[in-house]
Tab-separated table of C-alpha atoms in Angstrom:
chain	number	residue	atom	x	y	z
A	1	MET	CA	0.000	0.000	0.000
A	2	ASN	CA	2.934	2.316	0.409
A	3	THR	CA	3.777	3.123	-3.174
A	4	GLY	CA	5.192	6.571	-2.601
A	5	HIS	CA	1.941	8.415	-3.275
A	6	ASP	CA	-1.480	8.642	-1.688
A	7	GLY	CA	-4.383	6.642	-2.968
A	8	SER	CA	-4.751	2.920	-3.203
A	9	LEU	CA	-7.715	0.615	-2.930
A	10	SER	CA	-7.580	-2.964	-1.751
A	11	THR	CA	-10.046	-5.761	-1.152
A	12	GLY	CA	-9.842	-8.230	1.703
A	13	HIS	CA	-12.212	-10.814	3.136
A	14	ALA	CA	-13.266	-10.545	6.783
A	15	ASN	CA	-16.348	-10.528	8.993
A	16	SER	CA	-15.979	-6.971	10.309
A	17	THR	CA	-13.850	-3.890	9.877
A	18	GLN	CA	-11.770	-4.812	12.944
A	19	ASP	CA	-11.393	-8.388	11.728
A	20	MET	CA	-9.983	-7.077	8.443
A	21	LEU	CA	-7.171	-5.320	10.272
A	22	ASN	CA	-6.495	-8.438	12.359
A	23	ARG	CA	-6.255	-10.530	9.191
A	24	LEU	CA	-3.916	-8.004	7.612
A	25	GLU	CA	-1.667	-8.205	10.683
A	26	THR	CA	-1.610	-11.985	10.393
A	27	LEU	CA	-0.711	-11.870	6.706
A	28	VAL	CA	2.201	-9.517	7.347
A	29	LEU	CA	3.482	-11.571	10.269
A	30	MET	CA	3.358	-14.772	8.206
A	31	GLY	CA	5.825	-13.273	5.742
A	32	MET	CA	8.212	-11.392	8.011
A	33	ASP	CA	9.667	-11.594	11.476
A	34	ILE	CA	9.054	-8.062	12.721
A	35	PRO	CA	7.546	-6.781	15.977
A	36	LEU	CA	3.752	-6.741	16.175
A	37	LEU	CA	3.710	-3.098	17.254
A	38	ALA	CA	5.685	-2.146	14.148
A	39	VAL	CA	3.163	-4.005	11.967
A	40	ARG	CA	0.252	-2.266	13.690
A	41	ASN	CA	1.872	1.155	13.291
A	42	GLN	CA	2.441	0.506	9.590
A	43	ILE	CA	-1.164	-0.629	9.070
A	44	ALA	CA	-2.573	2.354	10.977
A	45	SER	CA	-0.379	4.670	8.945
A	46	ALA	CA	-1.317	3.109	5.603
A	47	ILE	CA	-5.095	2.707	5.976
A	48	ASP	CA	-7.488	5.609	6.438
A	49	ILE	CA	-10.924	4.067	5.918
A	50	VAL	CA	-12.291	0.504	5.950
A	51	VAL	CA	-15.579	-0.174	4.145
A	52	GLN	CA	-17.330	-3.443	5.015
A	53	LEU	CA	-19.670	-4.975	2.468
A	54	GLY	CA	-21.827	-7.886	3.487
A	55	ARG	CA	-24.470	-10.234	2.200
A	56	LEU	CA	-27.730	-10.075	4.118
A	57	ARG	CA	-30.089	-12.979	4.679
A	58	ASP	CA	-32.189	-11.896	1.659
A	59	LYS	CA	-29.007	-12.444	-0.422
A	60	SER	CA	-28.590	-8.721	-1.144
A	61	ARG	CA	-25.240	-7.044	-0.659
A	62	LYS	CA	-25.014	-3.825	1.304
A	63	VAL	CA	-22.418	-1.518	2.783
A	64	LEU	CA	-22.629	-2.512	6.457
A	65	GLU	CA	-20.039	-0.219	8.002
A	66	VAL	CA	-17.594	2.542	7.168
A	67	ALA	CA	-14.907	2.957	9.823
A	68	GLU	CA	-11.942	5.285	10.152
A	69	VAL	CA	-8.590	3.974	11.354
A	70	THR	CA	-7.627	6.529	13.986
A	71	GLY	CA	-4.188	5.289	15.041
A	72	VAL	CA	-2.558	3.002	17.599
A	73	LYS	CA	-3.298	3.300	21.310
A	74	ASN	CA	-1.914	1.010	24.019
A	75	GLY	CA	-0.473	-1.226	21.301
A	76	GLU	CA	-3.820	-1.754	19.536
A	77	ILE	CA	-5.072	-0.296	16.242
A	78	THR	CA	-7.979	2.006	17.009
A	79	MET	CA	-10.986	2.566	14.786
A	80	GLN	CA	-14.231	4.445	14.974
A	81	PRO	CA	-17.366	3.757	12.966
A	82	ILE	CA	-18.533	6.658	10.799
A	83	PHE	CA	-21.541	4.926	9.188
A	84	LYS	CA	-23.418	1.717	10.054
A	85	PHE	CA	-26.198	-0.116	8.250
A	86	ILE	CA	-29.323	-0.191	10.386
A	87	GLU	CA	-31.981	-2.731	9.488
A	88	THR	CA	-35.460	-1.230	9.759
A	89	GLY	CA	-37.653	-4.135	8.672
A	90	THR	CA	-38.565	-6.472	5.856
A	91	CYS	CA	-40.599	-5.756	2.728
A	92	THR	CA	-43.473	-8.006	1.699
A	93	ASP	CA	-41.227	-9.556	-0.955
A	94	GLY	CA	-38.705	-10.558	1.744
A	95	LYS	CA	-36.156	-7.867	0.934
A	96	ILE	CA	-34.488	-6.291	3.938
A	97	LYS	CA	-35.179	-2.605	4.498
A	98	GLY	CA	-32.583	-0.424	6.091
A	99	GLU	CA	-30.227	2.450	5.625
A	100	LEU	CA	-26.655	3.477	6.147
A	101	ARG	CA	-26.747	5.934	9.055
A	102	ALA	CA	-24.117	8.273	10.387
A	103	THR	CA	-22.942	7.275	13.857
A	104	GLY	CA	-22.316	10.843	14.952
A	105	ASN	CA	-18.541	10.332	14.985
A	106	SER	CA	-16.660	12.907	12.936
A	107	LEU	CA	-13.584	12.065	10.944
A	108	VAL	CA	-10.475	12.513	13.081
A	109	ASN	CA	-7.887	12.609	10.298
A	110	THR	CA	-8.989	15.352	7.929
A	111	SER	CA	-5.644	16.649	6.651
A	112	LYS	CA	-5.889	14.785	3.322
A	113	LEU	CA	-9.399	16.138	2.715
A	114	ALA	CA	-8.236	19.640	3.588
A	115	SER	CA	-5.227	19.491	1.267
A	116	ALA	CA	-7.493	18.296	-1.559
A	117	GLY	CA	-9.903	21.185	-0.950
A	118	PHE	CA	-12.794	19.039	0.313
A	119	LEU	CA	-12.842	19.769	4.030
A	120	GLY	CA	-15.302	22.683	3.958
A	121	LYS	CA	-17.585	20.899	1.489
A	122	PHE	CA	-18.259	17.738	3.475
A	123	ILE	CA	-17.097	18.287	7.023
A	124	PRO	CA	-17.751	21.378	9.137
A	125	ASP	CA	-14.641	23.294	10.137
A	126	LYS	CA	-13.353	22.256	13.565
A	127	ALA	CA	-12.109	25.780	14.258
């Protein structure tokens, strides 16, 4: 993911946003003998946002969670959910009703948005 410039997109298979980071740690550790904290720092530095897609019981696929990687604290990668899919019911045809709702958490790391000129458009100024 560190190619010398910002902007990469990757796909991984996991059951949650946190599980994806745990699997990434495991993959790195399988290939190299480096300290776990160093791996976690590299992952937290390289990944900004994790988007979890999932298949619901009606066989539809939905975005279930969008989480921001906020750093490393006490040796653990920290994340905060920004959006979560909330199921609101079932239609008569069996399709699941629901929506992706904001959790109320604001993005912590906004420097990349600011440098690209997007901060004022999508996120209120913190000043």
